[in-house]
Short mmCIF file of C-alpha atoms and ligand atoms in Angstrom, two decimals:
data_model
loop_
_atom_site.label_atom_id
_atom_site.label_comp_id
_atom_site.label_asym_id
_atom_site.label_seq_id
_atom_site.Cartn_x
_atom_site.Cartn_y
_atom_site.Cartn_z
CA UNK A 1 66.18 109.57 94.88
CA UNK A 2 67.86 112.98 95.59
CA UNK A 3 70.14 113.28 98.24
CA UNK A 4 68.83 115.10 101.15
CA UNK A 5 71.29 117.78 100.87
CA UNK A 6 71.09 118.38 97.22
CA UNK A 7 70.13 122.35 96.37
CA UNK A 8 71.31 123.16 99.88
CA UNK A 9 74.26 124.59 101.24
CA UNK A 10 76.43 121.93 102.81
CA UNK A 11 78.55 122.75 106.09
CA UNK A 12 82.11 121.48 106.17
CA UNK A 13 85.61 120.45 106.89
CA UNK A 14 87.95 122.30 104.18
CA UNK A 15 91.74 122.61 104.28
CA UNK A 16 92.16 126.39 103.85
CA UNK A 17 95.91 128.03 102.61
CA UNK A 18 94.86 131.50 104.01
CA UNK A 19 98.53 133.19 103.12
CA UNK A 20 101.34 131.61 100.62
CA UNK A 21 103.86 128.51 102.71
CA UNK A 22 101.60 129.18 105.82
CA UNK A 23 100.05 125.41 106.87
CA UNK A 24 96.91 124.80 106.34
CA UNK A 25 94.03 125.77 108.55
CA UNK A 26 91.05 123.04 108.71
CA UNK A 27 87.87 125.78 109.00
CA UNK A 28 83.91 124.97 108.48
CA UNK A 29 83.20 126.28 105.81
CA UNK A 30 79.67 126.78 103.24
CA UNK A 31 79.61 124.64 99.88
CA UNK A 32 77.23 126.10 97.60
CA UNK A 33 74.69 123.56 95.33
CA UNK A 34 75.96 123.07 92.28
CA UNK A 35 75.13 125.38 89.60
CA UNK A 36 74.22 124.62 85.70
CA UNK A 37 76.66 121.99 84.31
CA UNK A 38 78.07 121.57 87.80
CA UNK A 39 78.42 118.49 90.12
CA UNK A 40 79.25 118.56 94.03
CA UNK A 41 81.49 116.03 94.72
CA UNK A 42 82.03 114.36 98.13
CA UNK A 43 85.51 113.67 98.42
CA UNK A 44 86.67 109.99 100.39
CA UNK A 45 90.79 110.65 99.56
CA UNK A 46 92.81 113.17 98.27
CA UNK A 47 96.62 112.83 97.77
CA UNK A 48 98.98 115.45 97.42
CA UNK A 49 100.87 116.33 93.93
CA UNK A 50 103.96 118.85 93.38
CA UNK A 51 101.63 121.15 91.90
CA UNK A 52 99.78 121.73 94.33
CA UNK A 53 102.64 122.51 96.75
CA UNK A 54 103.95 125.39 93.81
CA UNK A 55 101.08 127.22 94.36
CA UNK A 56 100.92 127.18 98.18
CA UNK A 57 104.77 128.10 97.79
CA UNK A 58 103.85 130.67 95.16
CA UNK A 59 107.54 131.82 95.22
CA UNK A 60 107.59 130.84 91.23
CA UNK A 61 103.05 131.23 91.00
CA UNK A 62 101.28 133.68 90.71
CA UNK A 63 99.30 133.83 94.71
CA UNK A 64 95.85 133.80 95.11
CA UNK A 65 94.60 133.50 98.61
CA UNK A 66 92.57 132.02 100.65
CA UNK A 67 92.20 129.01 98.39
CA UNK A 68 91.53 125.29 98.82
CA UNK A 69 93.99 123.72 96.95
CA UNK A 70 94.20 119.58 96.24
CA UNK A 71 93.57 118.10 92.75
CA UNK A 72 94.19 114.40 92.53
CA UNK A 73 91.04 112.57 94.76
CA UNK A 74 88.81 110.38 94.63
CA UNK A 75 84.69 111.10 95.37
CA UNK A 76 81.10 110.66 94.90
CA UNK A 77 78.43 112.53 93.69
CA UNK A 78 76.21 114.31 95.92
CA UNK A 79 73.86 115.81 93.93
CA UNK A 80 74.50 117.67 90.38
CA UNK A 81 73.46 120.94 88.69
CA UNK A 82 71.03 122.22 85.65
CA UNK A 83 71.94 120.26 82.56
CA UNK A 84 74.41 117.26 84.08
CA UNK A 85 72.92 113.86 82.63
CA UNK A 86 76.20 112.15 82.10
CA UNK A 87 75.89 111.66 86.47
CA UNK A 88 73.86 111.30 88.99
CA UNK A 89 73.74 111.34 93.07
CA UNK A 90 76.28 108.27 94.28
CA UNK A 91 78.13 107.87 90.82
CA UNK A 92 82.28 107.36 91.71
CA UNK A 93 84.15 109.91 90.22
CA UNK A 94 88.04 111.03 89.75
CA UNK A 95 87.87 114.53 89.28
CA UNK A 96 90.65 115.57 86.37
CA UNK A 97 92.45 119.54 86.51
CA UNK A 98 91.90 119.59 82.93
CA UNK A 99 88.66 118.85 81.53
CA UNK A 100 86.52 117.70 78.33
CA UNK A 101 83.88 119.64 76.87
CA UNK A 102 83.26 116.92 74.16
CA UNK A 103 82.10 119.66 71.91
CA UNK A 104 85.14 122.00 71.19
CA UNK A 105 87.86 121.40 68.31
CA UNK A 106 89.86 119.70 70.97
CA UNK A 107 87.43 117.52 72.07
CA UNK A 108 87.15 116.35 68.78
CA UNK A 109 90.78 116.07 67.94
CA UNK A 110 91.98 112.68 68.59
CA UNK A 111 95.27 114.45 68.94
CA UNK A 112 94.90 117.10 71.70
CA UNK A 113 93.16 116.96 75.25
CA UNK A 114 93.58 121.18 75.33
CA UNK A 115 89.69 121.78 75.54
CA UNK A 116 89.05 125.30 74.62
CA UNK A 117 86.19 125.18 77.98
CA UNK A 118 88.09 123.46 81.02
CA UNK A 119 91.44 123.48 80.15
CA UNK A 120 93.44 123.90 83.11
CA UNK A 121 93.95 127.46 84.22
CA UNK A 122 96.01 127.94 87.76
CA UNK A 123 95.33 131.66 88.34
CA UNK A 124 91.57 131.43 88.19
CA UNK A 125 89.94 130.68 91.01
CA UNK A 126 86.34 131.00 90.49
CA UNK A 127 83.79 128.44 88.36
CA UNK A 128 83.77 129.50 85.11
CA UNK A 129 80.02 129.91 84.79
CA UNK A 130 79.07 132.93 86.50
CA UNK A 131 83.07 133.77 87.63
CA UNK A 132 81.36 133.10 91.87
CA UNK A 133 83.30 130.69 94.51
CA UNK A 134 81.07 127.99 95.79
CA UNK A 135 83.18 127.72 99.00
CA UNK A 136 82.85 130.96 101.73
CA UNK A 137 83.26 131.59 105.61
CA UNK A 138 80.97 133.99 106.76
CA UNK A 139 79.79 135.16 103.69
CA UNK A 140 83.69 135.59 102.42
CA UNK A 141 84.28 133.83 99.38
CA UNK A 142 87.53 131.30 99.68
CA UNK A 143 88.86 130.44 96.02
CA UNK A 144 89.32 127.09 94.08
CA UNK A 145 92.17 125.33 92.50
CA UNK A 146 92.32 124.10 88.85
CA UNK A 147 88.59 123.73 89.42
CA UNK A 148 88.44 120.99 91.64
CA UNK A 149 89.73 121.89 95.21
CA UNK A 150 89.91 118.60 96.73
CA UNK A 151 91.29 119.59 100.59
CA UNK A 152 87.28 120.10 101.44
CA UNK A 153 85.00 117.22 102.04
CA UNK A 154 82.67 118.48 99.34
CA UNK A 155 83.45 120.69 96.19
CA UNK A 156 81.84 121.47 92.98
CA UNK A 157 83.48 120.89 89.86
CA UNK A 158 82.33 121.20 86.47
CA UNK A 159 81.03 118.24 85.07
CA UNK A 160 83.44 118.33 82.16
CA UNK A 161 86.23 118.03 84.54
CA UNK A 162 84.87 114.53 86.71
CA UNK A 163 85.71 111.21 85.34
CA UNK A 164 82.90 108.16 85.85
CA UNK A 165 84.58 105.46 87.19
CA UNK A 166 83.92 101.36 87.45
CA UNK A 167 82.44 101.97 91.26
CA UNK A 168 84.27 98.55 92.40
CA UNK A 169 87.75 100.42 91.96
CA UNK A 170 89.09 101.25 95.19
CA UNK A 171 89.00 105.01 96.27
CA UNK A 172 92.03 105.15 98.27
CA UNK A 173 94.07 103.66 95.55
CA UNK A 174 92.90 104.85 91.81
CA UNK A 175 92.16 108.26 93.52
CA UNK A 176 96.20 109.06 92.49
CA UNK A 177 95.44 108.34 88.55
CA UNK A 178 93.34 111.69 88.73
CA UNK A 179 96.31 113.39 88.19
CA UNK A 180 100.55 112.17 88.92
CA UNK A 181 100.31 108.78 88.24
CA UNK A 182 98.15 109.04 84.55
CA UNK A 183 100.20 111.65 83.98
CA UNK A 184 103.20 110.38 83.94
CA UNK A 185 102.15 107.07 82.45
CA UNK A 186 100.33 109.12 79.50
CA UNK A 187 103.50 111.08 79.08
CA UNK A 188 105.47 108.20 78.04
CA UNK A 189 102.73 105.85 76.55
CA UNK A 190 101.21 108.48 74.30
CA UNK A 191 103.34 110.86 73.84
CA UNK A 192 107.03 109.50 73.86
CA UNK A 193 106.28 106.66 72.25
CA UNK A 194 109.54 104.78 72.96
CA UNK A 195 109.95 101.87 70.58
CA UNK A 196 110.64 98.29 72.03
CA UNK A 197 114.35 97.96 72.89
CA UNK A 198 114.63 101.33 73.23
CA UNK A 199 116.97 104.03 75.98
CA UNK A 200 114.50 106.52 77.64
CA UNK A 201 115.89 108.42 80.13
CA UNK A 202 113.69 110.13 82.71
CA UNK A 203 114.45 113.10 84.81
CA UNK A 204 112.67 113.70 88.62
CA UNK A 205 111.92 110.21 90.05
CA UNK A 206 109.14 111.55 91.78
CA UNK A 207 105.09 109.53 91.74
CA UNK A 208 105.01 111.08 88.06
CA UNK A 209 108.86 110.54 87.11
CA UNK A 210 108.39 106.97 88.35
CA UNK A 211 104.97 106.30 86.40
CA UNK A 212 106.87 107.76 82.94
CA UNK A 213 109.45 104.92 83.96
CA UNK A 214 106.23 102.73 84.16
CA UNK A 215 105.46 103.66 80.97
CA UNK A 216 108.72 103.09 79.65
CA UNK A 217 108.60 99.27 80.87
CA UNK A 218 105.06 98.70 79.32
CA UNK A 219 106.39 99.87 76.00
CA UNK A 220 109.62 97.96 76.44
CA UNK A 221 112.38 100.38 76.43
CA UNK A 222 114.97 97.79 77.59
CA UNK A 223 117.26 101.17 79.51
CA UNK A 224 115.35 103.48 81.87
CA UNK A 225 117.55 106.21 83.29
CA UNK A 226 116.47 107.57 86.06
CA UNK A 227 118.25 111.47 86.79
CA UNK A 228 117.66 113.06 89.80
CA UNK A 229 119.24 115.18 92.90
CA UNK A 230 117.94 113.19 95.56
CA UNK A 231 119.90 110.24 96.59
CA UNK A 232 116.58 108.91 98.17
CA UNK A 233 114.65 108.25 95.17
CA UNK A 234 117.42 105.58 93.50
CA UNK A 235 116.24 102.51 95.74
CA UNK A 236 112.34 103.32 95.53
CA UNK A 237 112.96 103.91 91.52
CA UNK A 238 114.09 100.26 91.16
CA UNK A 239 110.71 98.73 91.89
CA UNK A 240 109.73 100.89 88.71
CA UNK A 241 111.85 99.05 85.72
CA UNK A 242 114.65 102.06 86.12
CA UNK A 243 118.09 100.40 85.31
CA UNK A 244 120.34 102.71 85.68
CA UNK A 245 120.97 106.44 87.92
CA UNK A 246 122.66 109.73 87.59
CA UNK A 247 122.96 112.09 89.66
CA UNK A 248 123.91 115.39 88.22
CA UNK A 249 125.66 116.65 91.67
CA UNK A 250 127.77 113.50 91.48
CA UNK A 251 129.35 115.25 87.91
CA UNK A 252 131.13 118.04 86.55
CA UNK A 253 130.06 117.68 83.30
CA UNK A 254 126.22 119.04 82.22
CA UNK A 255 123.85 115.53 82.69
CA UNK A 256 123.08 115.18 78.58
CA UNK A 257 126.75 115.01 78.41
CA UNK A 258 127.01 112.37 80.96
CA UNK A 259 124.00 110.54 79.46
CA UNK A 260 125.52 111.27 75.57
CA UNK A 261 128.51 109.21 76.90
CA UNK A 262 126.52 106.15 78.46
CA UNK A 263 124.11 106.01 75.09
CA UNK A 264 126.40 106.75 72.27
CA UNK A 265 125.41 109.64 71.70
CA UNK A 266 121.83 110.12 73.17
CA UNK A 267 119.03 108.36 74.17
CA UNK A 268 115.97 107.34 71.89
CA UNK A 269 113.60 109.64 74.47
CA UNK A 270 113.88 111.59 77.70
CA UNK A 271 110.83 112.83 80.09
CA UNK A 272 110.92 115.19 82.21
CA UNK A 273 109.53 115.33 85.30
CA UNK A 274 110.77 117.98 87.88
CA UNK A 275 109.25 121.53 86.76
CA UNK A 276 113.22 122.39 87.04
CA UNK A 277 113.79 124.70 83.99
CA UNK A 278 117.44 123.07 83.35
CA UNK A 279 116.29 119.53 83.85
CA UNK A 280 113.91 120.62 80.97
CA UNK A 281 116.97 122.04 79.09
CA UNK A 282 119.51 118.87 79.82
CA UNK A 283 116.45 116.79 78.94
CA UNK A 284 116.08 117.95 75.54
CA UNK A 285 120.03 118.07 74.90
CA UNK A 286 120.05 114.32 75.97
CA UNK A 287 118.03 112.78 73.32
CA UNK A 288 119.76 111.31 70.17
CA UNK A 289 119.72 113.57 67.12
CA UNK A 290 118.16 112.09 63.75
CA UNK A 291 115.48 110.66 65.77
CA UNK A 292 115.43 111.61 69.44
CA UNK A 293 111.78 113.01 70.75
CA UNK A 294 112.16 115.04 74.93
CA UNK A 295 108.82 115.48 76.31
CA UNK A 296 108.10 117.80 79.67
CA UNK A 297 105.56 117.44 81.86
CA UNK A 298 106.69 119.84 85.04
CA UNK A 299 105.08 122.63 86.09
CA UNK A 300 107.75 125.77 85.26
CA UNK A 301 108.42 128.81 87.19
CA UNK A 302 106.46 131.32 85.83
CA UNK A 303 109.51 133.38 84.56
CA UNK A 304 110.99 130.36 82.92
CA UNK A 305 112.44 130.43 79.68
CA UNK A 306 113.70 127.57 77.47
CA UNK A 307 117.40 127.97 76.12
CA UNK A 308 118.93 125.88 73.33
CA UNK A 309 120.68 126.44 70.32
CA UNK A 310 118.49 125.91 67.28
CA UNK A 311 121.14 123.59 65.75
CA UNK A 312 120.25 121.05 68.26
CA UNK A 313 116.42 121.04 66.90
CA UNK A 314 117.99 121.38 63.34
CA UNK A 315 119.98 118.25 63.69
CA UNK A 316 116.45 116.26 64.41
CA UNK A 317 115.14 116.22 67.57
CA UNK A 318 111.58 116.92 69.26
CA UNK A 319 110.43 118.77 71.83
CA UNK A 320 107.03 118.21 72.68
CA UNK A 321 105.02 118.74 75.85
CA UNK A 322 101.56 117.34 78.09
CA UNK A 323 99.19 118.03 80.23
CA UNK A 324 97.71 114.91 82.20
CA UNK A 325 99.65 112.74 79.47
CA UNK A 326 97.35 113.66 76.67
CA UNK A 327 94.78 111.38 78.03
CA UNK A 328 90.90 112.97 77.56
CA UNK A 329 89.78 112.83 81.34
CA UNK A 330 86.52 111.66 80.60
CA UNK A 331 87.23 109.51 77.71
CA UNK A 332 90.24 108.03 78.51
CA UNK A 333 90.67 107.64 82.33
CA UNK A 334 87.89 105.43 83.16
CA UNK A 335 90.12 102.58 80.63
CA UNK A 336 93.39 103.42 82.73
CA UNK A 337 91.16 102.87 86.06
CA UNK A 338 90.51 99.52 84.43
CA UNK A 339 94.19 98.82 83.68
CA UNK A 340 94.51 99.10 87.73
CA UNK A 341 91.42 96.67 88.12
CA UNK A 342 92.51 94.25 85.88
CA UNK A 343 96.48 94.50 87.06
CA UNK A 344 98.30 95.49 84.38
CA UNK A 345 98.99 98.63 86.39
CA UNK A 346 99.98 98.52 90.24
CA UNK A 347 99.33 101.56 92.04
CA UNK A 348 99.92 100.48 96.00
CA UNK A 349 103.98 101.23 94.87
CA UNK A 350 103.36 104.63 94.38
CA UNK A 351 101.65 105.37 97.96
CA UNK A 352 104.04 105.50 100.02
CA UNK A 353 102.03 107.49 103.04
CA UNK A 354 98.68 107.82 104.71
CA UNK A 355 97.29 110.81 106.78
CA UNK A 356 94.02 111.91 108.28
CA UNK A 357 92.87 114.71 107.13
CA UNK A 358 93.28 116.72 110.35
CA UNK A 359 96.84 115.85 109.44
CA UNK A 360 96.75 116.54 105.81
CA UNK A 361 100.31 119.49 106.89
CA UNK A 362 102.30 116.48 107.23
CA UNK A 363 101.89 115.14 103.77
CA UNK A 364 103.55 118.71 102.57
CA UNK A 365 105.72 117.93 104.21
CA UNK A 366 106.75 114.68 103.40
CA UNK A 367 106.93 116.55 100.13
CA UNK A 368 108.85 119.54 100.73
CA UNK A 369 111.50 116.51 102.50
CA UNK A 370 111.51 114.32 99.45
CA UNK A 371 110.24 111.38 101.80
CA UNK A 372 108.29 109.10 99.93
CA UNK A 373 106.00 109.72 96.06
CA UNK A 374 102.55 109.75 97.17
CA UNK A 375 100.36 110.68 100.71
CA UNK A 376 96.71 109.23 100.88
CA UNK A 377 94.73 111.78 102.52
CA UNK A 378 92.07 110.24 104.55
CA UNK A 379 88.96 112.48 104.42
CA UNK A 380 86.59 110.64 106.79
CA UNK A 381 89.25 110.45 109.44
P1 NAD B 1 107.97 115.22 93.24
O1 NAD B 1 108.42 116.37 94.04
O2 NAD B 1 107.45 114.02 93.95
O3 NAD B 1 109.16 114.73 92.28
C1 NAD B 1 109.99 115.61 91.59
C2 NAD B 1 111.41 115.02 91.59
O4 NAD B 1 112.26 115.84 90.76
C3 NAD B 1 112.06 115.00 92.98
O5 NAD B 1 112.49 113.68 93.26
C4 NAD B 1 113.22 115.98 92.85
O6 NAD B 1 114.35 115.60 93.64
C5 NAD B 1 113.53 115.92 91.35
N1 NAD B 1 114.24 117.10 90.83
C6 NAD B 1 114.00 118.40 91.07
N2 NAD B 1 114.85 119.19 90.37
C7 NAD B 1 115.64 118.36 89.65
C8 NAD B 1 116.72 118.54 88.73
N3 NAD B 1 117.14 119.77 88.42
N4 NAD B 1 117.29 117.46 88.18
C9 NAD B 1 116.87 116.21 88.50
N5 NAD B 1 115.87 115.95 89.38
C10 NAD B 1 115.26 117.01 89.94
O7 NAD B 1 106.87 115.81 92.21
P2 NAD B 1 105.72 115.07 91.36
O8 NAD B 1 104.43 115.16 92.11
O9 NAD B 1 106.20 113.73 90.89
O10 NAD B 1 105.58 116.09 90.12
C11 NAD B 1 106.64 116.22 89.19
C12 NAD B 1 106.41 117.43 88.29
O11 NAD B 1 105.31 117.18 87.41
C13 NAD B 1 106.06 118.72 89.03
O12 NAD B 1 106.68 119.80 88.35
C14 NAD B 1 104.55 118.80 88.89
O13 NAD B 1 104.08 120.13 89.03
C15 NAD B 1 104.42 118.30 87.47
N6 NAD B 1 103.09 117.80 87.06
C16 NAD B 1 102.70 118.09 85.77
C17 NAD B 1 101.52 117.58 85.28
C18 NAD B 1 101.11 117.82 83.86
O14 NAD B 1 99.98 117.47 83.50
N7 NAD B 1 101.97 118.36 83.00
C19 NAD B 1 100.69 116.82 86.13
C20 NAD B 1 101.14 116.52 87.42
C21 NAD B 1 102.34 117.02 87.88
ZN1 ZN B 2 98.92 117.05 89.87
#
């Protein structure tokens, strides 16, 4: 049975960032039925991620407002579009930034999640298959995020970019492994690699930071350094297998030399985790040569620009990079929901906070403070 909603426009609560830093504004606004290939999605919790907060900043971004920001969430599916068979009304979904066409040379890589279709794209802010907003006020159009926009009660996303999930997994908890926590856990499981026994050090001990160090104990590295600037994160990061801390402010010397010196000479594999373009830097320059593999998962500055002498990639090390730790959002994420379900993984560590959603300005910031990794953002309260 269809919803009784489905092919009309739905009336709502939406989180709107009318001007860059401003807080947001919670405004009705129109959600448009889905169009081909598209699914409207209503959201039960959102949580808030550092990307998300770079683009209301947009002092490094490129701005585009008004837009309804908010990627990592949790929903159901209201009704869906022309063409979707994969869902239907009431199927629990994780909706993923980057998404899986299944069709493209990606998609059928077992190597890459970059899908030619849905891979993510910051500065557009329309759907991608007729360039239109679903969301307006009074006939003005408000623009998306990543293509999910999860700060409304109901969005459309493509379906390549929703996740089915086992419906007995618990919204307000597996809602953060649509983005930080996979992430991070991805970055070290599938792309690090760390052998047993094995240093890994991992810079920004932030909800992503923290899930590489997760990583890093599944695969077991036997030392996890944690680096990072705030003095708060070192007690939190112990519940997450990290066994040792720097703090580059507490050192004159550059952190890869003070991590050289504590490794003999490097560690196996670093991750990096703060969008900081010298953590990136010092992150590659800590790993060992002859074997040592840096991998970065923070969002840069737009400007950035990586710096290092060649003879540092001569002498044998790799740099490599992910998005959503190279996990295919469709594919993969419904076996890392089961991880959580069958407790190999703990999430509750990671959520640190809960908000309503008429409070959803305080969990920026609890960000902005470096209080806490992640906020739960309540959408029915
Ligand atoms: P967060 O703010 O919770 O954590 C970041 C941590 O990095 C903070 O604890 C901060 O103190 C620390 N930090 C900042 N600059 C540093 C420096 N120079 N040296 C050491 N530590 C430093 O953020 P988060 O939500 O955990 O996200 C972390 C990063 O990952 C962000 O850049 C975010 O945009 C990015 N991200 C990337 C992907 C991806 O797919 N590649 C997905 C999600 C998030
Ligand atoms: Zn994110």
């Amino acid at each position: 049975m269809a919803s009784s909603t489905a092919g009309q426009v739905i009336r709502c609560r939406a989180a709107v960032a009318w001007e860059a830093g401003k807080p947001l504004v919670i405004e009705e606004v129109e959600v448009a039925p889905p169009q081909a290939m598209e699914v409207r999605v209503k959201i039960l919790y959102t949580s808030l991620c550092h990307t998300d907060v770079y683009f209301w900043e947009a002092k490094g971004q490129t701005p585009l407002f008004p837009r309804i920001f908010g990627h990592e969430a949790g929903g159901v599916v209201e009704s869906v579009g022309e063409g979707v068979t994969d869902l239907k009304q009431g199927d629990h979904v994780l909706p993923v930034f980057t998404g899986e066409c299944k069709e493209c040379v990606h998609c059928k890589s077992e190597e890459s999640n970059m899908c030619n279709l849905l891979r993510i794209n910051v500065d557009r802010g329309v759907m991608i298959g007729d360039e239109q907003s679903r969301f307006s006020i009074n006939g003005k159009p408000i623009y998306h995020f990543v293509g999910t926009s999860t700060f409304s009660e109901y969005t459309v996303i493509h379906v390549g970019c929703l996740a089915k999930i086992n419906p007995l997994a618990p919204l307000d908890k597996v809602c953060v492994l649509s983005c930080g926590i996979s992430t991070g856990l991805g970055a070290t499981l599938n792309v690090a690699k760390p052998k047993k026994g094995s240093s890994v050090a991992v810079f920004g001990l932030g909800a992503v930071g923290l899930a590489a160090a997760e990583g890093a104990r599944i695969a077991g590295a036997s030392r996890v350094i944690g680096v990072d600037l705030n003095p708060k994160r070192f007690e939190e990061a112990k519940k997450f297998g990290v066994t040792e801390f720097v703090n580059p402010k507490d050192h004159d010397k550059p952190v890869q030399e003070v991590i050289a010196a504590m490794t003999d000479g490097g560690v196996d594999r670093s991750v990096e985790c703060t969008g900081n373009i010298n953590a990136m830097i010092s992150a590659f320059e800590c790993v060992h040569d002859g074997w040592g593999v840096a991998v970065l998962v923070g969002v840069p500055h737009k400007d950035a620009e990586f710096k290092t002498h060649p003879m540092n990639v001569l002498n044998e090390r790799t740099l490599k990079g992910t998005f959503f730790g190279n996990y295919k959002p469709r594919t993969d994420l419904p076996d890392v929901v089961e991880k959580y379900m069958n407790k190999e993984l703990e999430l509750e560590k990671f959520i640190t906070h809960q908000v309503p959603f008429s409070e959803i300005n305080k969990a920026f910031e609890y960000m902005l403070n470096g209080d806490g990794l992640r906020c739960i953002i309540n959408m029915e309260a």
